[in-house]
Tab-separated table of C-alpha atoms and ligand atoms in Angstrom:
chain	number	residue	atom	x	y	z
A	1	MET	CA	107.480	90.410	101.154
A	2	ILE	CA	107.839	89.556	97.486
A	3	TYR	CA	104.651	89.486	95.439
A	4	GLN	CA	105.832	87.209	92.630
A	5	PRO	CA	109.159	85.659	93.662
A	6	GLU	CA	109.252	83.445	90.565
A	7	LEU	CA	109.326	86.575	88.383
A	8	GLU	CA	111.074	89.083	90.622
A	9	CYS	CA	113.930	86.776	91.627
A	10	MET	CA	114.744	84.991	88.340
A	11	SER	CA	118.390	84.465	87.491
A	12	ARG	CA	119.820	87.264	85.354
A	13	ASP	CA	120.319	84.821	82.483
A	14	GLU	CA	116.728	83.663	82.575
A	15	LEU	CA	115.556	87.252	82.751
A	16	ARG	CA	117.689	88.311	79.780
A	17	ALA	CA	116.345	85.402	77.725
A	18	LEU	CA	112.771	86.344	78.605
A	19	GLN	CA	113.393	90.010	77.805
A	20	THR	CA	114.972	89.138	74.465
A	21	GLU	CA	112.007	86.994	73.414
A	22	ARG	CA	109.559	89.678	74.454
A	23	LEU	CA	111.581	92.419	72.792
A	24	LYS	CA	111.508	90.561	69.484
A	25	GLU	CA	107.740	90.115	69.745
A	26	THR	CA	107.190	93.770	70.634
A	27	VAL	CA	109.318	95.059	67.774
A	28	ARG	CA	107.488	92.819	65.309
A	29	TRP	CA	104.136	93.917	66.777
A	30	GLU	CA	104.955	97.612	66.497
A	31	TYR	CA	106.412	97.257	63.004
A	32	ASP	CA	103.301	95.499	61.777
A	33	HIS	CA	100.773	97.773	63.472
A	34	VAL	CA	102.107	101.303	63.935
A	35	ALA	CA	103.101	103.452	60.966
A	36	LEU	CA	105.454	105.698	62.932
A	37	TYR	CA	107.560	102.783	64.193
A	38	ARG	CA	107.626	101.174	60.747
A	39	GLU	CA	108.767	104.399	59.097
A	40	ARG	CA	111.399	105.084	61.748
A	41	MET	CA	112.801	101.585	61.504
A	42	ASP	CA	112.828	101.690	57.719
A	43	GLU	CA	114.680	105.006	57.834
A	44	ALA	CA	117.206	103.549	60.262
A	45	GLY	CA	117.602	100.519	57.990
A	46	VAL	CA	116.576	98.038	60.662
A	47	SER	CA	113.884	95.387	60.367
A	48	PRO	CA	112.310	93.170	63.028
A	49	GLU	CA	114.495	90.244	61.834
A	50	ASP	CA	117.612	92.206	62.781
A	51	ILE	CA	116.666	92.007	66.459
A	52	LYS	CA	118.196	88.691	67.460
A	53	THR	CA	120.008	89.342	70.731
A	54	PHE	CA	119.369	91.584	73.704
A	55	ASP	CA	122.049	94.049	72.645
A	56	ASP	CA	120.390	94.501	69.264
A	57	ILE	CA	118.042	96.892	71.022
A	58	THR	CA	120.622	99.616	70.359
A	59	LYS	CA	119.890	99.318	66.630
A	60	LEU	CA	116.381	100.657	67.206
A	61	PRO	CA	115.580	104.369	66.928
A	62	PHE	CA	114.516	106.351	70.016
A	63	THR	CA	111.053	107.782	70.539
A	64	GLU	CA	110.230	111.043	72.277
A	65	LYS	CA	107.312	112.780	73.957
A	66	GLU	CA	107.062	114.873	70.804
A	67	ASP	CA	106.082	111.710	68.883
A	68	LEU	CA	103.167	111.167	71.242
A	69	ARG	CA	102.096	114.770	70.760
A	70	LYS	CA	102.290	114.474	66.994
A	71	GLU	CA	100.313	111.238	66.925
A	72	PHE	CA	97.762	112.510	69.467
A	73	PRO	CA	95.370	110.970	70.272
A	74	PHE	CA	95.282	107.500	68.654
A	75	GLY	CA	98.089	107.435	66.080
A	76	LEU	CA	100.310	105.137	68.147
A	77	LEU	CA	97.691	102.516	68.935
A	78	ALA	CA	98.808	99.067	67.882
A	79	VAL	CA	95.322	97.560	68.253
A	80	PRO	CA	91.909	98.585	66.878
A	81	ARG	CA	90.437	101.443	68.930
A	82	GLU	CA	87.694	99.208	70.313
A	83	GLU	CA	90.275	96.997	72.048
A	84	ILE	CA	91.245	99.973	74.199
A	85	VAL	CA	89.477	100.036	77.570
A	86	ARG	CA	91.233	102.995	79.201
A	87	ILE	CA	92.924	106.269	78.383
A	88	GLN	CA	95.416	107.839	80.776
A	89	GLY	CA	97.236	111.086	80.224
A	90	SER	CA	100.302	112.846	81.470
A	91	SER	CA	99.854	115.574	84.007
A	92	GLY	CA	101.306	117.951	81.475
A	93	THR	CA	104.237	119.098	83.588
A	94	THR	CA	106.075	119.952	80.397
A	95	GLY	CA	103.676	121.170	77.714
A	96	HIS	CA	100.646	119.808	75.854
A	97	PRO	CA	99.201	116.693	77.510
A	98	ILE	CA	99.621	113.332	75.843
A	99	VAL	CA	97.381	110.286	76.112
A	100	VAL	CA	98.114	106.582	76.187
A	101	GLY	CA	95.632	103.784	75.442
A	102	TYR	CA	95.484	100.559	77.462
A	103	THR	CA	93.922	97.212	76.542
A	104	GLU	CA	92.410	95.106	79.288
A	105	GLY	CA	95.636	93.095	79.359
A	106	ASP	CA	97.720	96.272	79.654
A	107	VAL	CA	95.696	97.364	82.679
A	108	ASP	CA	96.354	93.938	84.251
A	109	VAL	CA	100.090	94.215	83.632
A	110	TRP	CA	100.159	97.664	85.166
A	111	SER	CA	98.160	96.513	88.218
A	112	GLU	CA	100.614	93.676	88.731
A	113	MET	CA	103.540	96.093	88.645
A	114	VAL	CA	101.955	98.327	91.283
A	115	ALA	CA	100.953	95.305	93.384
A	116	ARG	CA	104.634	94.294	93.537
A	117	ALA	CA	105.475	97.767	94.806
A	118	MET	CA	102.746	97.757	97.447
A	119	CYS	CA	103.717	94.274	98.584
A	120	ALA	CA	107.356	95.373	98.926
A	121	ALA	CA	106.107	98.162	101.195
A	122	GLY	CA	104.327	95.568	103.336
A	123	ALA	CA	100.777	95.643	101.941
A	124	THR	CA	98.541	92.636	102.537
A	125	LYS	CA	94.853	91.910	102.327
A	126	GLU	CA	94.549	93.208	105.872
A	127	ASP	CA	95.564	96.719	104.880
A	128	ILE	CA	93.465	99.810	104.432
A	129	VAL	CA	95.054	101.885	101.714
A	130	GLN	CA	94.238	105.555	101.377
A	131	VAL	CA	94.879	106.746	97.842
A	132	ALA	CA	95.452	110.496	97.913
A	133	TYR	CA	96.900	110.810	94.431
A	134	GLY	CA	94.580	112.560	92.019
A	135	TYR	CA	92.166	110.238	90.201
A	136	GLY	CA	91.600	110.965	86.544
A	137	LEU	CA	93.830	111.045	83.513
A	138	PHE	CA	96.863	111.268	85.807
A	139	THR	CA	98.089	107.717	86.408
A	140	GLY	CA	98.749	108.126	90.147
A	141	GLY	CA	95.235	107.645	91.536
A	142	LEU	CA	93.992	104.746	89.429
A	143	GLY	CA	97.441	103.144	89.386
A	144	ALA	CA	97.713	102.939	93.165
A	145	HIS	CA	94.051	101.952	93.374
A	146	GLN	CA	94.512	98.993	91.032
A	147	GLY	CA	97.697	97.830	92.728
A	148	ALA	CA	96.085	97.816	96.164
A	149	THR	CA	92.975	96.106	94.793
A	150	GLU	CA	95.101	93.424	93.155
A	151	ILE	CA	96.565	92.644	96.573
A	152	GLY	CA	93.097	92.479	98.073
A	153	ALA	CA	93.596	95.424	100.415
A	154	MET	CA	90.700	97.767	101.140
A	155	VAL	CA	91.017	101.017	99.223
A	156	ILE	CA	89.834	104.436	100.352
A	157	PRO	CA	89.719	106.268	97.001
A	158	MET	CA	90.043	109.810	98.374
A	159	SER	CA	91.865	111.367	95.423
A	160	SER	CA	93.899	114.477	96.270
A	161	GLY	CA	92.722	117.628	98.024
A	162	ASN	CA	90.183	118.225	100.816
A	163	THR	CA	93.031	117.859	103.224
A	164	GLN	CA	91.125	118.052	106.510
A	165	ARG	CA	88.461	115.632	105.349
A	166	GLN	CA	91.204	113.384	104.070
A	167	ILE	CA	92.709	113.239	107.555
A	168	MET	CA	89.356	112.697	109.189
A	169	MET	CA	88.766	109.641	106.978
A	170	MET	CA	92.293	108.414	107.569
A	171	ARG	CA	91.638	108.500	111.260
A	172	GLU	CA	88.100	107.194	111.376
A	173	LEU	CA	88.600	104.370	108.887
A	174	GLY	CA	91.994	103.512	110.357
A	175	ALA	CA	94.034	103.750	107.149
A	176	THR	CA	97.246	101.734	107.460
A	177	MET	CA	98.907	102.821	104.220
A	178	LEU	CA	99.030	106.045	102.263
A	179	CYS	CA	99.733	106.612	98.568
A	180	CYS	CA	100.297	110.140	97.220
A	181	THR	CA	103.050	112.483	96.122
A	182	PRO	CA	105.731	113.053	98.767
A	183	SER	CA	104.988	116.779	98.823
A	184	TYR	CA	101.316	116.122	99.537
A	185	ALA	CA	102.233	113.567	102.197
A	186	ILE	CA	104.221	116.208	104.072
A	187	TYR	CA	101.283	118.563	103.866
A	188	LEU	CA	98.919	115.871	105.148
A	189	GLY	CA	101.296	115.081	108.007
A	190	GLU	CA	101.649	118.697	109.052
A	191	THR	CA	97.929	119.270	108.873
A	192	ALA	CA	97.255	116.178	110.987
A	193	ARG	CA	99.636	117.507	113.636
A	194	GLU	CA	97.925	120.880	113.555
A	195	MET	CA	94.616	119.122	114.099
A	196	GLY	CA	96.157	117.735	117.278
A	197	LEU	CA	96.450	114.161	116.011
A	198	VAL	CA	99.345	112.000	117.082
A	199	PRO	CA	100.626	109.471	114.525
A	200	GLY	CA	100.716	105.994	116.018
A	201	VAL	CA	97.954	106.931	118.469
A	202	ASP	CA	95.198	108.649	116.483
A	203	LEU	CA	96.456	107.524	113.102
A	204	LYS	CA	97.215	103.906	112.253
A	205	LEU	CA	99.433	104.507	109.228
A	206	LYS	CA	102.415	102.180	109.084
A	207	SER	CA	103.800	102.790	105.617
A	208	GLY	CA	103.354	104.798	102.461
A	209	VAL	CA	104.275	104.547	98.806
A	210	PHE	CA	105.167	107.921	97.376
A	211	GLY	CA	106.173	109.022	93.919
A	212	ALA	CA	105.367	110.993	90.760
A	213	GLU	CA	107.924	113.683	91.592
A	214	PRO	CA	111.560	113.790	92.663
A	215	TRP	CA	112.289	113.751	96.384
A	216	THR	CA	115.390	113.318	98.484
A	217	GLU	CA	116.586	111.149	101.364
A	218	GLU	CA	116.294	114.195	103.605
A	219	MET	CA	112.662	114.555	102.579
A	220	ARG	CA	112.110	110.878	103.365
A	221	ALA	CA	113.394	111.376	106.907
A	222	LYS	CA	111.054	114.350	107.381
A	223	LEU	CA	108.095	112.466	105.997
A	224	GLU	CA	108.714	109.366	108.102
A	225	ASP	CA	108.933	111.548	111.151
A	226	VAL	CA	105.880	113.713	110.572
A	227	LEU	CA	103.602	110.780	109.704
A	228	GLY	CA	105.302	108.159	111.873
A	229	ILE	CA	105.624	105.759	108.914
A	230	ASP	CA	107.989	103.842	106.719
A	231	ALA	CA	108.177	105.701	103.381
A	232	TYR	CA	108.856	103.971	100.050
A	233	ASP	CA	109.628	105.459	96.661
A	234	ILE	CA	107.781	104.415	93.491
A	235	TYR	CA	108.544	105.557	89.949
A	236	GLY	CA	106.667	105.563	86.699
A	237	LEU	CA	105.496	107.570	83.769
A	238	THR	CA	102.342	107.598	81.712
A	239	GLU	CA	104.048	106.694	78.457
A	240	ILE	CA	105.291	103.397	79.913
A	241	ALA	CA	102.672	102.353	82.483
A	242	GLY	CA	102.246	104.953	85.191
A	243	PRO	CA	103.553	104.273	88.709
A	244	GLY	CA	105.042	100.823	89.258
A	245	VAL	CA	107.709	100.832	86.562
A	246	ALA	CA	110.147	100.670	89.496
A	247	PHE	CA	109.777	100.576	93.270
A	248	GLU	CA	111.746	100.344	96.480
A	249	CYS	CA	112.140	97.196	98.554
A	250	PRO	CA	112.732	97.327	102.334
A	251	GLU	CA	116.479	97.784	101.699
A	252	LYS	CA	115.566	101.259	100.389
A	253	HIS	CA	118.620	101.288	98.262
A	254	GLY	CA	117.316	102.062	94.809
A	255	MET	CA	114.094	101.102	93.025
A	256	HIS	CA	113.767	97.643	91.471
A	257	VAL	CA	112.738	97.901	87.838
A	258	ASN	CA	110.008	95.493	86.714
A	259	GLU	CA	112.332	94.127	84.070
A	260	ASP	CA	110.081	91.317	82.898
A	261	HIS	CA	107.711	94.064	81.684
A	262	VAL	CA	110.118	96.803	80.628
A	263	ILE	CA	113.691	97.080	79.400
A	264	ILE	CA	115.604	99.936	80.948
A	265	GLU	CA	118.650	101.629	79.426
A	266	CYS	CA	120.720	104.502	80.761
A	267	ILE	CA	122.245	106.681	78.055
A	268	ASP	CA	124.438	109.703	77.642
A	269	PRO	CA	121.796	112.301	76.718
A	270	VAL	CA	124.086	113.839	74.118
A	271	THR	CA	125.568	110.843	72.293
A	272	GLY	CA	122.717	108.398	72.946
A	273	LYS	CA	125.286	105.713	73.881
A	274	HIS	CA	124.969	103.480	76.953
A	275	GLN	CA	126.560	104.815	80.118
A	276	PRO	CA	128.855	102.508	82.074
A	277	ALA	CA	127.203	101.119	85.248
A	278	GLY	CA	127.309	103.644	88.058
A	279	THR	CA	127.441	106.722	85.789
A	280	PRO	CA	124.351	108.924	85.771
A	281	GLY	CA	122.453	109.183	82.520
A	282	GLU	CA	119.038	109.535	80.937
A	283	LEU	CA	116.625	106.645	81.338
A	284	VAL	CA	115.169	105.034	78.238
A	285	PHE	CA	112.368	102.450	78.442
A	286	THR	CA	110.969	99.814	76.129
A	287	THR	CA	107.747	98.078	77.122
A	288	ILE	CA	107.801	94.364	76.345
A	289	THR	CA	104.394	93.122	77.514
A	290	LYS	CA	102.018	95.879	76.403
A	291	LYS	CA	99.775	95.509	73.383
A	292	GLY	CA	97.660	98.678	73.128
A	293	GLN	CA	100.348	101.308	72.900
A	294	PRO	CA	103.776	99.831	73.476
A	295	ALA	CA	106.807	102.110	73.535
A	296	ILE	CA	110.181	101.366	72.016
A	297	ARG	CA	113.252	103.135	73.413
A	298	TYR	CA	111.251	105.986	74.882
A	299	ARG	CA	113.458	108.802	76.174
A	300	THR	CA	112.255	109.950	79.576
A	301	HIS	CA	114.614	112.902	80.132
A	302	ASP	CA	114.868	111.612	83.719
A	303	ILE	CA	118.402	111.451	85.046
A	304	CYS	CA	119.632	108.778	87.415
A	305	THR	CA	122.153	105.976	87.973
A	306	LEU	CA	121.539	102.228	87.612
A	307	ASP	CA	122.807	99.612	90.032
A	308	ASP	CA	122.916	95.949	89.023
A	309	SER	CA	124.667	94.661	92.132
A	310	PRO	CA	122.722	91.967	94.048
A	311	CYS	CA	120.153	93.250	96.541
A	312	ALA	CA	119.784	91.721	99.989
A	313	CYS	CA	116.007	91.432	99.489
A	314	GLY	CA	116.493	88.621	96.976
A	315	ARG	CA	115.051	90.379	93.946
A	316	THR	CA	117.399	90.128	90.988
A	317	THR	CA	116.139	93.109	89.023
A	318	VAL	CA	118.306	96.142	88.382
A	319	ARG	CA	117.765	99.157	90.647
A	320	MET	CA	117.522	102.785	89.683
A	321	GLY	CA	118.768	105.428	92.097
A	322	ARG	CA	116.727	108.469	92.971
A	323	ILE	CA	115.877	110.665	90.018
A	324	THR	CA	118.075	113.696	90.481
A	325	GLY	CA	115.928	115.646	88.057
A	326	ARG	CA	114.634	115.811	84.554
A	327	THR	CA	116.834	117.235	81.873
A	328	ASP	CA	113.882	119.604	81.238
A	329	ASP	CA	113.972	120.712	84.884
A	330	MET	CA	117.661	121.270	85.064
A	331	LEU	CA	118.380	124.926	85.607
A	332	VAL	CA	121.429	126.420	84.054
A	333	ILE	CA	122.382	129.345	86.256
A	334	ARG	CA	125.394	131.357	85.226
A	335	GLY	CA	126.582	128.300	83.323
A	336	VAL	CA	126.248	125.937	86.272
A	337	ASN	CA	123.838	122.994	86.093
A	338	VAL	CA	121.495	123.044	89.065
A	339	PHE	CA	118.831	120.482	89.958
A	340	PRO	CA	116.138	121.532	92.429
A	341	SER	CA	116.807	118.262	94.306
A	342	GLN	CA	120.301	119.469	95.246
A	343	ILE	CA	118.840	122.510	96.918
A	344	GLU	CA	116.134	120.424	98.575
A	345	SER	CA	118.740	118.176	100.209
A	346	ILE	CA	120.349	121.221	101.741
A	347	LEU	CA	117.179	122.944	102.910
A	348	VAL	CA	115.606	119.887	104.467
A	349	GLY	CA	118.805	119.156	106.363
A	350	VAL	CA	119.134	122.594	107.965
A	351	LYS	CA	117.587	123.034	111.387
A	352	GLY	CA	115.207	125.984	111.450
A	353	ALA	CA	114.257	125.640	107.765
A	354	SER	CA	111.162	123.755	106.574
A	355	PRO	CA	110.702	121.471	103.553
A	356	HIS	CA	108.618	124.121	101.800
A	357	TYR	CA	110.590	126.086	99.269
A	358	LEU	CA	110.526	127.757	95.896
A	359	LEU	CA	113.367	128.578	93.545
A	360	GLU	CA	113.084	131.726	91.481
A	361	VAL	CA	115.456	132.381	88.663
A	362	ASP	CA	115.612	135.711	86.915
A	363	ARG	CA	117.969	137.639	84.714
A	364	ILE	CA	119.061	140.889	86.325
A	365	ASN	CA	121.454	143.164	84.437
A	366	SER	CA	122.035	140.292	82.019
A	367	THR	CA	123.205	138.017	84.825
A	368	ASP	CA	121.252	135.026	86.119
A	369	ALA	CA	120.104	135.420	89.694
A	370	LEU	CA	118.777	132.628	91.900
A	371	THR	CA	116.529	133.404	94.838
A	372	VAL	CA	115.753	130.579	97.221
A	373	LYS	CA	112.593	131.214	99.191
A	374	VAL	CA	112.244	128.944	102.150
A	375	GLU	CA	109.766	128.869	104.973
A	376	MET	CA	111.091	129.027	108.480
A	377	ALA	CA	110.130	126.053	110.615
A	378	PRO	CA	107.105	126.957	112.770
A	379	ASP	CA	109.091	126.266	115.953
A	380	MET	CA	111.940	128.576	114.993
A	381	ALA	CA	112.325	131.440	117.448
A	382	VAL	CA	111.715	134.510	115.330
A	383	ASP	CA	112.494	137.080	117.984
A	384	ALA	CA	116.220	136.806	117.590
A	385	ILE	CA	117.267	138.687	114.472
A	386	SER	CA	120.706	137.126	114.740
A	387	SER	CA	119.314	133.623	114.510
A	388	ILE	CA	117.485	134.509	111.296
A	389	GLU	CA	120.649	135.991	109.924
A	390	ASN	CA	122.555	132.858	110.911
A	391	LEU	CA	120.041	130.600	109.250
A	392	ARG	CA	120.167	132.601	106.051
A	393	ASN	CA	123.945	132.508	105.973
A	394	THR	CA	124.094	128.795	106.719
A	395	ILE	CA	121.816	128.034	103.794
A	396	ALA	CA	123.615	130.367	101.409
A	397	ASP	CA	127.016	128.935	102.391
A	398	GLN	CA	125.880	125.389	101.859
A	399	ILE	CA	124.415	126.191	98.459
A	400	LYS	CA	127.658	127.843	97.512
A	401	SER	CA	129.741	124.889	98.598
A	402	VAL	CA	127.516	122.070	97.303
A	403	VAL	CA	126.073	123.546	94.120
A	404	GLY	CA	128.764	126.076	93.417
A	405	ILE	CA	126.659	129.171	92.930
A	406	LYS	CA	125.768	132.191	94.949
A	407	ALA	CA	122.076	132.390	95.804
A	408	LYS	CA	119.965	134.941	97.589
A	409	VAL	CA	118.166	133.254	100.454
A	410	GLN	CA	114.848	134.672	101.548
A	411	LEU	CA	113.287	133.297	104.716
A	412	VAL	CA	109.533	133.563	104.642
A	413	ALA	CA	106.837	133.016	107.245
A	414	PRO	CA	105.480	129.522	107.875
A	415	LYS	CA	102.668	128.586	105.453
A	416	SER	CA	103.372	131.397	103.015
A	417	ILE	CA	104.412	129.083	100.180
A	418	ALA	CA	101.492	127.375	98.415
A	419	ARG	CA	101.057	123.724	99.424
A	420	SER	CA	100.892	121.034	96.777
A	421	GLU	CA	98.152	118.442	96.551
A	422	GLY	CA	99.853	116.718	93.620
A	423	LYS	CA	103.177	117.384	91.987
A	424	ALA	CA	104.846	120.294	93.752
A	425	LYS	CA	105.935	123.276	91.713
A	426	ARG	CA	109.395	124.167	92.970
A	427	VAL	CA	110.764	126.427	90.271
A	428	ILE	CA	109.713	129.703	88.718
A	429	ASP	CA	112.016	130.582	85.880
A	430	LYS	CA	111.251	134.178	85.025
A	431	ARG	CA	113.834	134.106	82.256
A	432	LYS	CA	111.387	131.998	80.277
A	433	LEU	CA	108.326	134.178	80.870
B	1	LIG	P1	104.421	114.543	83.408
B	1	LIG	O1	105.562	114.354	82.452
B	1	LIG	O2	103.350	115.405	82.874
B	1	LIG	O3	104.850	114.894	84.796
B	1	LIG	P2	103.662	111.885	84.381
B	1	LIG	O4	102.561	112.120	85.322
B	1	LIG	O5	103.608	110.686	83.529
B	1	LIG	O6	103.794	113.105	83.440
B	1	LIG	O7	104.972	111.865	85.249
B	1	LIG	C1	106.107	111.104	84.958
B	1	LIG	C2	107.326	111.815	85.442
B	1	LIG	O8	107.245	112.088	86.858
B	1	LIG	C3	108.573	110.997	85.299
B	1	LIG	O9	109.106	111.062	83.993
B	1	LIG	C4	109.483	111.637	86.337
B	1	LIG	O10	110.066	112.817	85.859
B	1	LIG	C5	108.528	111.997	87.451
B	1	LIG	N1	108.519	110.947	88.483
B	1	LIG	C6	107.637	109.940	88.642
B	1	LIG	N2	107.932	109.194	89.730
B	1	LIG	C7	109.046	109.727	90.272
B	1	LIG	C8	109.863	109.403	91.408
B	1	LIG	N3	109.581	108.406	92.225
B	1	LIG	N4	110.946	110.182	91.618
B	1	LIG	C9	111.239	111.209	90.807
B	1	LIG	N5	110.518	111.572	89.750
B	1	LIG	C10	109.430	110.842	89.468
B	2	LIG	ZN1	115.817	94.871	97.006
């Protein structure tokens, strides 16, 4: 189902024209109301009048998370403080938290973006949506809540945590959809099974919209199996809108970007130049419908590939592939670039291993050493030493051949790695401690 076909399925030409108009307005708005943007543009020798065509966006300077930190809390507001009705903040995965102010109109825009995502995952007024993202400054909880409300579904605002109670409510209220991080969804699914509940019989879940952290196709298969659902990816970040910037359609072949609200660019992180279609790069976003705290050419540090080929669902918006990682998350181990998602794909695909893992990097005798801790699947026969040895070797061999580095693989007992209720922590880099 398509929530707003007239906006999601516009011709590319119409969309470009709309984006260009909105870009011009946003640049003018920022220049007139926010000192930092005015100074940056003056320094770069570009004025709002220079933005005439879509491609003129490349004349504009980039912004960074550091700018939000510097201007914390209200320095980037483009409206008087009293026009702001909501503050959201980043979860602080990478350093000091930042906050973003929303006007009433900005909250509406954001809700619409999430509603499109929920609708694509099959949500209707009939649905009962359990929101198990954290509520609070983090955009996940309220974002999913607003999107489901916009559709007219019934929301169970559980927030994250209280896992057993969460499952009890899911069962007794008959939740049909679930929204949370993929790592928490796995945990919920496993706990439900341990409580003796059978998805499809005791639980009525049919689909889920999961995001806020990178996950892999292998993880999707696991999640769909453990919860007996159809799992959809959703992407967003606080600085732009929170979840709903992009979302999967039933084709599950990349996430459609809400291009009437944001402009997406994919750049070479070193040169800042646009990557050719199909080449991975860093995502850069410009909001074109926000008033409270718009962002111009905001560098996300998220790496992925864009796809502008037509989608069978009928939406005409560009799709972003899965985020392979953040440039800040990328581990450089003995000179080799390693993303945790590469290791996840391997682990989740190996029989006998579970999707719970932790990567530890250390420097031993001035050489980087990677230890991959992974829980054995609960049903793995632990009596046979040889089978443990085999499992360890299989994982190590695959890491060597796919990632190109030697890793020490440590199999640990089921449930010995801490479960995540929000964004999972997958890496401990002791070199930085
Ligand atoms: P923080 O930077 O503190 O984690 P946010 O809560 O705003 O702040 O999280 C936004 C980031 O989360 C994105 O920049 C991206 O790295 C990650 N993210 C969000 N959704 C997804 C997704 N579907 N897949 C991969 N990564 C995601
Ligand atoms: Zn599609």
